[in-house]
PDB file of C-alpha atoms in Angstrom:
ATOM      1  CA  UNK A   1     -13.161 -40.347   8.696  1.00 49.00           C
ATOM      2  CA  UNK A   2     -15.886 -38.339   9.590  1.00 44.00           C
ATOM      3  CA  UNK A   3     -19.469 -37.807   7.944  1.00 39.00           C
ATOM      4  CA  UNK A   4     -18.903 -34.837   6.997  1.00 37.00           C
ATOM      5  CA  UNK A   5     -15.607 -35.229   6.142  1.00 43.00           C
ATOM      6  CA  UNK A   6     -16.908 -38.497   3.733  1.00 43.00           C
ATOM      7  CA  UNK A   7     -19.514 -36.565   1.763  1.00 41.00           C
ATOM      8  CA  UNK A   8     -16.572 -33.869   0.924  1.00 42.00           C
ATOM      9  CA  UNK A   9     -14.621 -36.078  -0.889  1.00 47.00           C
ATOM     10  CA  UNK A  10     -17.692 -37.724  -2.840  1.00 44.00           C
ATOM     11  CA  UNK A  11     -19.415 -34.959  -3.902  1.00 39.00           C
ATOM     12  CA  UNK A  12     -15.297 -33.559  -4.976  1.00 46.00           C
ATOM     13  CA  UNK A  13     -14.696 -37.191  -7.016  1.00 48.00           C
ATOM     14  CA  UNK A  14     -18.587 -36.377  -9.079  1.00 45.00           C
ATOM     15  CA  UNK A  15     -18.939 -33.837 -11.870  1.00 43.00           C
ATOM     16  CA  UNK A  16     -21.205 -31.296 -11.762  1.00 40.00           C
ATOM     17  CA  UNK A  17     -23.603 -30.746 -14.703  1.00 42.00           C
ATOM     18  CA  UNK A  18     -23.112 -27.629 -16.196  1.00 40.00           C
ATOM     19  CA  UNK A  19     -26.866 -26.128 -14.714  1.00 37.00           C
ATOM     20  CA  UNK A  20     -25.871 -27.260 -11.690  1.00 34.00           C
ATOM     21  CA  UNK A  21     -22.781 -24.557 -11.439  1.00 36.00           C
ATOM     22  CA  UNK A  22     -22.497 -21.266  -9.231  1.00 35.00           C
ATOM     23  CA  UNK A  23     -21.287 -18.886 -11.033  1.00 39.00           C
ATOM     24  CA  UNK A  24     -18.571 -15.322 -10.312  1.00 39.00           C
ATOM     25  CA  UNK A  25     -19.770 -13.575 -13.693  1.00 35.00           C
ATOM     26  CA  UNK A  26     -18.149 -10.493 -14.685  1.00 36.00           C
ATOM     27  CA  UNK A  27     -19.954  -8.127 -16.305  1.00 32.00           C
ATOM     28  CA  UNK A  28     -17.164  -6.177 -18.136  1.00 29.00           C
ATOM     29  CA  UNK A  29     -16.259  -4.877 -14.522  1.00 31.00           C
ATOM     30  CA  UNK A  30     -19.111  -6.411 -12.134  1.00 28.00           C
ATOM     31  CA  UNK A  31     -18.851 -10.125 -10.195  1.00 27.00           C
ATOM     32  CA  UNK A  32     -21.277 -11.147  -8.156  1.00 26.00           C
ATOM     33  CA  UNK A  33     -20.225 -14.329  -6.097  1.00 29.00           C
ATOM     34  CA  UNK A  34     -23.297 -16.468  -5.748  1.00 26.00           C
ATOM     35  CA  UNK A  35     -24.725 -19.206  -3.251  1.00 24.00           C
ATOM     36  CA  UNK A  36     -22.701 -21.521  -1.268  1.00 26.00           C
ATOM     37  CA  UNK A  37     -22.321 -23.992   1.284  1.00 26.00           C
ATOM     38  CA  UNK A  38     -21.213 -24.442   4.410  1.00 28.00           C
ATOM     39  CA  UNK A  39     -17.306 -23.795   6.667  1.00 28.00           C
ATOM     40  CA  UNK A  40     -15.418 -23.102   9.366  1.00 30.00           C
ATOM     41  CA  UNK A  41     -12.406 -22.723   7.766  1.00 41.00           C
ATOM     42  CA  UNK A  42     -11.059 -20.335   5.132  1.00 53.00           C
ATOM     43  CA  UNK A  43     -11.607 -22.403   1.061  1.00 61.00           C
ATOM     44  CA  UNK A  44     -14.471 -22.615   0.054  1.00 45.00           C
ATOM     45  CA  UNK A  45     -16.348 -25.794   0.269  1.00 43.00           C
ATOM     46  CA  UNK A  46     -15.595 -28.571  -2.461  1.00 36.00           C
ATOM     47  CA  UNK A  47     -18.208 -27.945  -5.899  1.00 34.00           C
ATOM     48  CA  UNK A  48     -18.117 -24.280  -5.303  1.00 37.00           C
ATOM     49  CA  UNK A  49     -17.470 -22.829  -8.894  1.00 37.00           C
ATOM     50  CA  UNK A  50     -17.584 -18.880  -9.785  1.00 42.00           C
ATOM     51  CA  UNK A  51     -17.632 -18.896 -13.607  1.00 41.00           C
ATOM     52  CA  UNK A  52     -16.351 -15.090 -15.899  1.00 48.00           C
ATOM     53  CA  UNK A  53     -18.374 -13.987 -18.116  1.00 41.00           C
ATOM     54  CA  UNK A  54     -16.661 -10.461 -19.205  1.00 44.00           C
ATOM     55  CA  UNK A  55     -13.996  -8.424 -18.469  1.00 56.00           C
ATOM     56  CA  UNK A  56     -12.274  -5.151 -19.728  1.00 51.00           C
ATOM     57  CA  UNK A  57      -9.339  -3.799 -18.496  1.00 60.00           C
ATOM     58  CA  UNK A  58      -7.911   0.225 -20.083  1.00 58.00           C
ATOM     59  CA  UNK A  59      -5.394   2.138 -19.917  1.00 56.00           C
ATOM     60  CA  UNK A  60      -5.318   5.451 -18.003  1.00 53.00           C
ATOM     61  CA  UNK A  61      -3.352   8.972 -18.233  1.00 46.00           C
ATOM     62  CA  UNK A  62      -0.503   8.773 -20.708  1.00 54.00           C
ATOM     63  CA  UNK A  63      -1.192   9.021 -24.046  1.00 63.00           C
ATOM     64  CA  UNK A  64       1.997   6.941 -25.607  1.00 83.00           C
ATOM     65  CA  UNK A  65       0.987   3.459 -23.808  1.00 87.00           C
ATOM     66  CA  UNK A  66      -0.859   1.648 -25.267  1.00 89.00           C
ATOM     67  CA  UNK A  67      -2.250  -2.885 -25.579  1.00 88.00           C
ATOM     68  CA  UNK A  68      -2.839  -5.251 -27.192  1.00 89.00           C
ATOM     69  CA  UNK A  69      -3.084  -8.682 -27.757  1.00 90.00           C
ATOM     70  CA  UNK A  70      -0.739  -9.839 -29.932  1.00 93.00           C
ATOM     71  CA  UNK A  71       2.778  -8.597 -30.691  1.00 96.00           C
ATOM     72  CA  UNK A  72       2.534  -6.523 -33.583  1.00 97.00           C
ATOM     73  CA  UNK A  73       5.637  -4.850 -33.334  1.00 97.00           C
ATOM     74  CA  UNK A  74       5.894  -1.203 -33.958  1.00 96.00           C
ATOM     75  CA  UNK A  75       2.887  -0.689 -35.150  1.00 96.00           C
ATOM     76  CA  UNK A  76       1.396   1.535 -33.533  1.00 91.00           C
ATOM     77  CA  UNK A  77      -1.784   1.316 -35.736  1.00 92.00           C
ATOM     78  CA  UNK A  78      -3.322  -2.007 -34.482  1.00 93.00           C
ATOM     79  CA  UNK A  79      -2.736  -0.995 -30.877  1.00 90.00           C
ATOM     80  CA  UNK A  80      -5.476   0.192 -28.368  1.00 86.00           C
ATOM     81  CA  UNK A  81      -6.681   1.240 -25.280  1.00 84.00           C
ATOM     82  CA  UNK A  82      -8.721  -0.797 -23.918  1.00 81.00           C
ATOM     83  CA  UNK A  83      -9.047  -4.357 -24.092  1.00 81.00           C
ATOM     84  CA  UNK A  84     -11.825  -6.108 -24.269  1.00 77.00           C
ATOM     85  CA  UNK A  85     -13.601  -9.324 -23.419  1.00 76.00           C
ATOM     86  CA  UNK A  86     -13.581 -10.046 -27.660  1.00 81.00           C
ATOM     87  CA  UNK A  87      -9.712  -9.762 -27.331  1.00 84.00           C
ATOM     88  CA  UNK A  88      -9.590 -12.007 -24.719  1.00 83.00           C
ATOM     89  CA  UNK A  89     -11.796 -15.251 -25.689  1.00 86.00           C
ATOM     90  CA  UNK A  90      -9.504 -15.267 -28.627  1.00 89.00           C
ATOM     91  CA  UNK A  91      -6.581 -16.424 -26.271  1.00 91.00           C
ATOM     92  CA  UNK A  92      -8.748 -18.558 -24.185  1.00 90.00           C
ATOM     93  CA  UNK A  93      -9.337 -20.206 -27.522  1.00 93.00           C
ATOM     94  CA  UNK A  94      -6.133 -21.857 -28.242  1.00 92.00           C
ATOM     95  CA  UNK A  95      -6.846 -23.883 -24.341  1.00 92.00           C
ATOM     96  CA  UNK A  96     -10.744 -24.053 -26.044  1.00 92.00           C
ATOM     97  CA  UNK A  97     -12.696 -22.068 -24.256  1.00 88.00           C
ATOM     98  CA  UNK A  98     -14.073 -18.574 -23.777  1.00 83.00           C
ATOM     99  CA  UNK A  99     -14.946 -16.267 -20.608  1.00 77.00           C
ATOM    100  CA  UNK A 100     -18.645 -16.963 -20.164  1.00 75.00           C
ATOM    101  CA  UNK A 101     -16.905 -20.917 -19.920  1.00 79.00           C
ATOM    102  CA  UNK A 102     -14.839 -20.135 -17.296  1.00 75.00           C
ATOM    103  CA  UNK A 103     -14.582 -21.908 -13.916  1.00 72.00           C
ATOM    104  CA  UNK A 104     -12.835 -20.718 -11.189  1.00 68.00           C
ATOM    105  CA  UNK A 105     -12.510 -22.294  -8.089  1.00 77.00           C
ATOM    106  CA  UNK A 106     -10.465 -21.605  -4.848  1.00 83.00           C
ATOM    107  CA  UNK A 107      -6.854 -22.276  -5.966  1.00 89.00           C
ATOM    108  CA  UNK A 108      -3.424 -20.551  -3.774  1.00 93.00           C
ATOM    109  CA  UNK A 109       0.080 -19.925  -4.611  1.00 95.00           C
ATOM    110  CA  UNK A 110       3.743 -18.758  -3.272  1.00 93.00           C
ATOM    111  CA  UNK A 111       4.683 -17.332  -6.291  1.00 94.00           C
ATOM    112  CA  UNK A 112       1.738 -15.673  -8.306  1.00 95.00           C
ATOM    113  CA  UNK A 113       2.803 -18.325 -10.716  1.00 95.00           C
ATOM    114  CA  UNK A 114       2.153 -22.123 -10.021  1.00 95.00           C
ATOM    115  CA  UNK A 115      -1.147 -22.800  -8.418  1.00 96.00           C
ATOM    116  CA  UNK A 116      -2.672 -25.276  -6.331  1.00 94.00           C
ATOM    117  CA  UNK A 117      -5.854 -26.979  -4.867  1.00 89.00           C
ATOM    118  CA  UNK A 118      -6.943 -27.271  -0.822  1.00 86.00           C
ATOM    119  CA  UNK A 119      -4.871 -30.736  -1.257  1.00 87.00           C
ATOM    120  CA  UNK A 120      -1.878 -29.769  -2.940  1.00 91.00           C
ATOM    121  CA  UNK A 121      -2.805 -30.359  -7.028  1.00 93.00           C
ATOM    122  CA  UNK A 122      -1.074 -28.654  -9.425  1.00 95.00           C
ATOM    123  CA  UNK A 123      -3.980 -26.448 -10.419  1.00 93.00           C
ATOM    124  CA  UNK A 124      -3.843 -25.032 -14.416  1.00 93.00           C
ATOM    125  CA  UNK A 125      -4.967 -21.454 -16.231  1.00 93.00           C
ATOM    126  CA  UNK A 126      -8.397 -21.863 -17.263  1.00 90.00           C
ATOM    127  CA  UNK A 127      -9.888 -25.022 -16.643  1.00 87.00           C
ATOM    128  CA  UNK A 128     -12.122 -24.514 -13.090  1.00 79.00           C
ATOM    129  CA  UNK A 129      -8.389 -23.079 -11.601  1.00 85.00           C
ATOM    130  CA  UNK A 130      -7.624 -19.064 -12.298  1.00 89.00           C
ATOM    131  CA  UNK A 131      -7.983 -16.491 -15.873  1.00 87.00           C
ATOM    132  CA  UNK A 132      -5.071 -15.786 -17.466  1.00 92.00           C
ATOM    133  CA  UNK A 133      -3.714 -14.700 -20.696  1.00 91.00           C
ATOM    134  CA  UNK A 134      -1.445 -12.685 -22.204  1.00 93.00           C
ATOM    135  CA  UNK A 135      -1.307  -9.054 -24.056  1.00 91.00           C
ATOM    136  CA  UNK A 136       1.489  -6.847 -24.402  1.00 94.00           C
ATOM    137  CA  UNK A 137       2.023  -2.660 -23.926  1.00 93.00           C
ATOM    138  CA  UNK A 138       4.076  -0.660 -26.249  1.00 93.00           C
ATOM    139  CA  UNK A 139       4.723   3.356 -24.753  1.00 92.00           C
ATOM    140  CA  UNK A 140       6.373   5.641 -27.819  1.00 92.00           C
ATOM    141  CA  UNK A 141       9.012   6.440 -23.995  1.00 91.00           C
ATOM    142  CA  UNK A 142      10.643   4.786 -21.732  1.00 94.00           C
ATOM    143  CA  UNK A 143       8.257   4.444 -18.309  1.00 93.00           C
ATOM    144  CA  UNK A 144       7.559   2.251 -14.851  1.00 95.00           C
ATOM    145  CA  UNK A 145       3.677   0.866 -15.330  1.00 93.00           C
ATOM    146  CA  UNK A 146       1.402   1.028 -12.706  1.00 92.00           C
ATOM    147  CA  UNK A 147      -1.489   0.315 -11.148  1.00 90.00           C
ATOM    148  CA  UNK A 148      -3.818   3.003 -10.555  1.00 88.00           C
ATOM    149  CA  UNK A 149      -7.500   4.054  -9.393  1.00 86.00           C
ATOM    150  CA  UNK A 150      -7.341   6.711 -11.067  1.00 82.00           C
ATOM    151  CA  UNK A 151      -9.959   6.332 -14.832  1.00 71.00           C
ATOM    152  CA  UNK A 152      -9.314   6.363 -17.744  1.00 60.00           C
ATOM    153  CA  UNK A 153      -9.674   9.606 -20.442  1.00 53.00           C
ATOM    154  CA  UNK A 154     -11.533   7.115 -22.225  1.00 50.00           C
ATOM    155  CA  UNK A 155     -13.935   6.700 -20.433  1.00 53.00           C
ATOM    156  CA  UNK A 156     -15.923   7.726 -16.731  1.00 56.00           C
ATOM    157  CA  UNK A 157     -15.901   5.929 -13.334  1.00 60.00           C
ATOM    158  CA  UNK A 158     -12.940   3.191 -14.604  1.00 65.00           C
ATOM    159  CA  UNK A 159     -10.388   3.352 -12.337  1.00 79.00           C
ATOM    160  CA  UNK A 160      -8.768  -0.034 -10.259  1.00 84.00           C
ATOM    161  CA  UNK A 161     -10.810  -0.538  -7.923  1.00 78.00           C
ATOM    162  CA  UNK A 162     -12.421  -3.345  -6.363  1.00 76.00           C
ATOM    163  CA  UNK A 163     -15.963  -3.158  -4.003  1.00 75.00           C
ATOM    164  CA  UNK A 164     -18.902  -4.985  -2.137  1.00 74.00           C
ATOM    165  CA  UNK A 165     -22.599  -3.315  -2.026  1.00 75.00           C
ATOM    166  CA  UNK A 166     -22.966  -7.012   0.221  1.00 77.00           C
ATOM    167  CA  UNK A 167     -23.413  -5.780   3.611  1.00 84.00           C
ATOM    168  CA  UNK A 168     -21.417  -7.563   5.969  1.00 89.00           C
ATOM    169  CA  UNK A 169     -19.557 -10.521   6.203  1.00 82.00           C
ATOM    170  CA  UNK A 170     -20.283 -10.942   2.863  1.00 75.00           C
ATOM    171  CA  UNK A 171     -18.521  -7.452   1.382  1.00 77.00           C
ATOM    172  CA  UNK A 172     -15.098  -9.650   2.985  1.00 79.00           C
ATOM    173  CA  UNK A 173     -14.943 -11.330  -0.441  1.00 74.00           C
ATOM    174  CA  UNK A 174     -13.826  -8.196  -1.634  1.00 80.00           C
ATOM    175  CA  UNK A 175     -10.072  -9.053   0.814  1.00 86.00           C
ATOM    176  CA  UNK A 176     -10.935 -12.432  -1.159  1.00 85.00           C
ATOM    177  CA  UNK A 177      -9.326 -11.867  -5.018  1.00 85.00           C
ATOM    178  CA  UNK A 178      -5.601 -11.804  -6.399  1.00 90.00           C
ATOM    179  CA  UNK A 179      -4.763 -10.502  -9.349  1.00 92.00           C
ATOM    180  CA  UNK A 180      -1.504 -10.536 -11.228  1.00 95.00           C
ATOM    181  CA  UNK A 181       0.665  -9.256 -13.360  1.00 96.00           C
ATOM    182  CA  UNK A 182       4.028 -11.130 -14.987  1.00 97.00           C
ATOM    183  CA  UNK A 183       6.900 -10.304 -17.146  1.00 97.00           C
ATOM    184  CA  UNK A 184       9.807 -12.870 -18.217  1.00 96.00           C
ATOM    185  CA  UNK A 185      11.919  -9.036 -16.913  1.00 96.00           C
ATOM    186  CA  UNK A 186      10.669  -8.190 -13.865  1.00 96.00           C
ATOM    187  CA  UNK A 187       9.206 -11.382 -12.404  1.00 96.00           C
ATOM    188  CA  UNK A 188       5.783 -11.326 -10.976  1.00 97.00           C
ATOM    189  CA  UNK A 189       3.281  -8.191  -9.343  1.00 97.00           C
ATOM    190  CA  UNK A 190       0.502  -8.719  -7.135  1.00 96.00           C
ATOM    191  CA  UNK A 191      -2.865  -6.856  -6.220  1.00 95.00           C
ATOM    192  CA  UNK A 192      -4.337  -7.584  -3.266  1.00 94.00           C
ATOM    193  CA  UNK A 193      -6.979  -4.900  -2.171  1.00 89.00           C
ATOM    194  CA  UNK A 194      -6.840  -3.578   1.285  1.00 86.00           C
ATOM    195  CA  UNK A 195      -4.058  -6.460   2.405  1.00 89.00           C
ATOM    196  CA  UNK A 196      -4.291  -8.481   5.305  1.00 82.00           C
ATOM    197  CA  UNK A 197      -0.894 -10.465   6.736  1.00 82.00           C
ATOM    198  CA  UNK A 198       0.981 -11.837   4.033  1.00 83.00           C
ATOM    199  CA  UNK A 199      -0.354 -15.390   2.412  1.00 82.00           C
ATOM    200  CA  UNK A 200       1.967 -18.684   1.730  1.00 82.00           C
ATOM    201  CA  UNK A 201       4.798 -15.648   1.831  1.00 84.00           C
ATOM    202  CA  UNK A 202       3.576 -14.499  -0.957  1.00 91.00           C
ATOM    203  CA  UNK A 203       4.238 -10.649  -1.867  1.00 93.00           C
ATOM    204  CA  UNK A 204       1.611  -8.274  -2.328  1.00 95.00           C
ATOM    205  CA  UNK A 205       0.559  -5.172  -3.211  1.00 95.00           C
ATOM    206  CA  UNK A 206      -2.963  -2.581  -2.491  1.00 94.00           C
ATOM    207  CA  UNK A 207      -3.288   0.940  -3.554  1.00 92.00           C
ATOM    208  CA  UNK A 208      -3.883   4.281  -1.224  1.00 88.00           C
ATOM    209  CA  UNK A 209      -7.935   4.562  -0.173  1.00 83.00           C
ATOM    210  CA  UNK A 210      -7.580   8.323  -1.032  1.00 85.00           C
ATOM    211  CA  UNK A 211      -6.520  10.268  -3.820  1.00 88.00           C
ATOM    212  CA  UNK A 212      -3.845   8.297  -6.340  1.00 90.00           C
ATOM    213  CA  UNK A 213      -0.014   8.611  -5.323  1.00 92.00           C
ATOM    214  CA  UNK A 214       2.680   7.202  -6.955  1.00 93.00           C
ATOM    215  CA  UNK A 215       5.280   4.800  -5.610  1.00 95.00           C
ATOM    216  CA  UNK A 216       7.570   2.055  -6.546  1.00 95.00           C
ATOM    217  CA  UNK A 217       5.088  -0.276  -3.789  1.00 93.00           C
ATOM    218  CA  UNK A 218       2.395   0.722  -7.256  1.00 94.00           C
ATOM    219  CA  UNK A 219       4.666  -0.388 -10.123  1.00 95.00           C
ATOM    220  CA  UNK A 220       4.602  -3.085 -12.421  1.00 95.00           C
ATOM    221  CA  UNK A 221       6.337  -3.344 -14.726  1.00 96.00           C
ATOM    222  CA  UNK A 222       9.224  -1.445 -16.921  1.00 97.00           C
ATOM    223  CA  UNK A 223       8.082  -0.725 -20.689  1.00 95.00           C
ATOM    224  CA  UNK A 224      11.695   0.038 -23.075  1.00 96.00           C
ATOM    225  CA  UNK A 225      10.319   2.794 -25.382  1.00 95.00           C
ATOM    226  CA  UNK A 226       8.324   1.249 -28.649  1.00 96.00           C
ATOM    227  CA  UNK A 227       9.800  -2.347 -27.520  1.00 97.00           C
ATOM    228  CA  UNK A 228       6.596  -4.826 -27.006  1.00 96.00           C
ATOM    229  CA  UNK A 229       6.640  -5.939 -23.582  1.00 96.00           C
ATOM    230  CA  UNK A 230       4.656  -9.576 -22.423  1.00 97.00           C
ATOM    231  CA  UNK A 231       2.917  -9.285 -20.421  1.00 95.00           C
ATOM    232  CA  UNK A 232       0.879 -11.879 -19.058  1.00 96.00           C
ATOM    233  CA  UNK A 233      -2.967 -11.407 -15.979  1.00 92.00           C
ATOM    234  CA  UNK A 234      -3.751 -13.882 -13.846  1.00 93.00           C
ATOM    235  CA  UNK A 235      -6.806 -13.640 -11.703  1.00 88.00           C
ATOM    236  CA  UNK A 236      -8.223 -15.443  -8.634  1.00 86.00           C
ATOM    237  CA  UNK A 237     -10.155 -16.478  -5.525  1.00 82.00           C
ATOM    238  CA  UNK A 238      -7.332 -17.280  -2.293  1.00 89.00           C
ATOM    239  CA  UNK A 239      -9.058 -20.158  -0.820  1.00 87.00           C
ATOM    240  CA  UNK A 240      -6.278 -19.510   2.115  1.00 89.00           C
ATOM    241  CA  UNK A 241      -7.065 -15.713   3.156  1.00 89.00           C
ATOM    242  CA  UNK A 242      -8.634 -16.206   6.620  1.00 86.00           C
ATOM    243  CA  UNK A 243     -11.597 -14.398   5.093  1.00 82.00           C
ATOM    244  CA  UNK A 244     -11.921 -16.685   2.387  1.00 81.00           C
ATOM    245  CA  UNK A 245     -15.310 -18.582   4.029  1.00 80.00           C
ATOM    246  CA  UNK A 246     -18.926 -18.977   3.170  1.00 77.00           C
ATOM    247  CA  UNK A 247     -19.516 -15.816   5.323  1.00 76.00           C
ATOM    248  CA  UNK A 248     -18.779 -14.553   1.750  1.00 67.00           C
ATOM    249  CA  UNK A 249     -22.069 -16.915   0.088  1.00 62.00           C
ATOM    250  CA  UNK A 250     -24.262 -14.303  -2.451  1.00 59.00           C
ATOM    251  CA  UNK A 251     -21.634 -10.815  -2.716  1.00 61.00           C
ATOM    252  CA  UNK A 252     -21.647  -8.638  -5.242  1.00 64.00           C
ATOM    253  CA  UNK A 253     -18.244  -7.774  -5.753  1.00 62.00           C
ATOM    254  CA  UNK A 254     -17.001  -4.953  -9.124  1.00 68.00           C
ATOM    255  CA  UNK A 255     -13.490  -4.969 -10.208  1.00 71.00           C
ATOM    256  CA  UNK A 256     -11.543  -3.107 -12.419  1.00 76.00           C
ATOM    257  CA  UNK A 257      -8.195  -2.683 -13.644  1.00 80.00           C
ATOM    258  CA  UNK A 258      -6.241   0.920 -15.191  1.00 85.00           C
ATOM    259  CA  UNK A 259      -3.223   1.364 -15.917  1.00 87.00           C
ATOM    260  CA  UNK A 260      -0.456   4.424 -16.000  1.00 87.00           C
ATOM    261  CA  UNK A 261       2.891   5.179 -17.142  1.00 89.00           C
ATOM    262  CA  UNK A 262       5.580   6.644 -14.970  1.00 91.00           C
ATOM    263  CA  UNK A 263       8.639   8.513 -15.540  1.00 93.00           C
ATOM    264  CA  UNK A 264      11.777   7.429 -13.447  1.00 95.00           C
ATOM    265  CA  UNK A 265      10.519   9.354  -9.923  1.00 97.00           C
ATOM    266  CA  UNK A 266       6.830   7.700 -11.247  1.00 95.00           C
ATOM    267  CA  UNK A 267       5.220  11.297 -12.336  1.00 92.00           C
ATOM    268  CA  UNK A 268       2.258  10.048 -14.100  1.00 88.00           C
ATOM    269  CA  UNK A 269       3.497  10.775 -18.380  1.00 85.00           C
ATOM    270  CA  UNK A 270       0.690  12.789 -19.555  1.00 74.00           C
TER     271      UNK A 270
END
């Protein structure tokens, strides 16, 4: 066994002190990837940590579509247009954690639901692995909910996007992030910015780089009139992405999510 491999295994077994963690911090919709050590293949090197601080999610054009962190039945007054940091923290309290304590390690998945680390070990949500939380969408009419690059009518530049201001090859980090949306009836849809070659046979979709065009491909789930829909959102860094290596160290990554409701013909509902 090589010296480097022995060293990596030894480091993997040690518990890092909180102050020594190098983190990926999400400021509302901005993720910053901190420094990492050297590796030769995909996957960040052992003991590379990513921390989540805040995350905002917006409903876009459809005035009839709202969201909350709880199932409030048909009481529309308790649903809103934004999922805030405090709302997510309330959910994460069930796992005895919060956004500013979340640690993301690179993971991979074949179905967007079950995750493993580089050695094939099972990883659980919100525990040095991937961020996961549930929310409930409700609409005043039947619709398909799509991910959209259009801005919401609540504030400005917040359409779905994954960007980096860092120079190449650091900006390859935009291609390593995945966001999954899972419902009991519709399965799991996984958003991959700049979609590349499928990994682990996981089906993903991308959004158009120009004007937003809604198709069956951008649908993430269906919702019936006045019937709350539970949606599980998962955010992770896929270690098997070919560009998920240490070239992206100290890169900046900006991520935002926005949703819109469309009719059966994929026309936005105003």
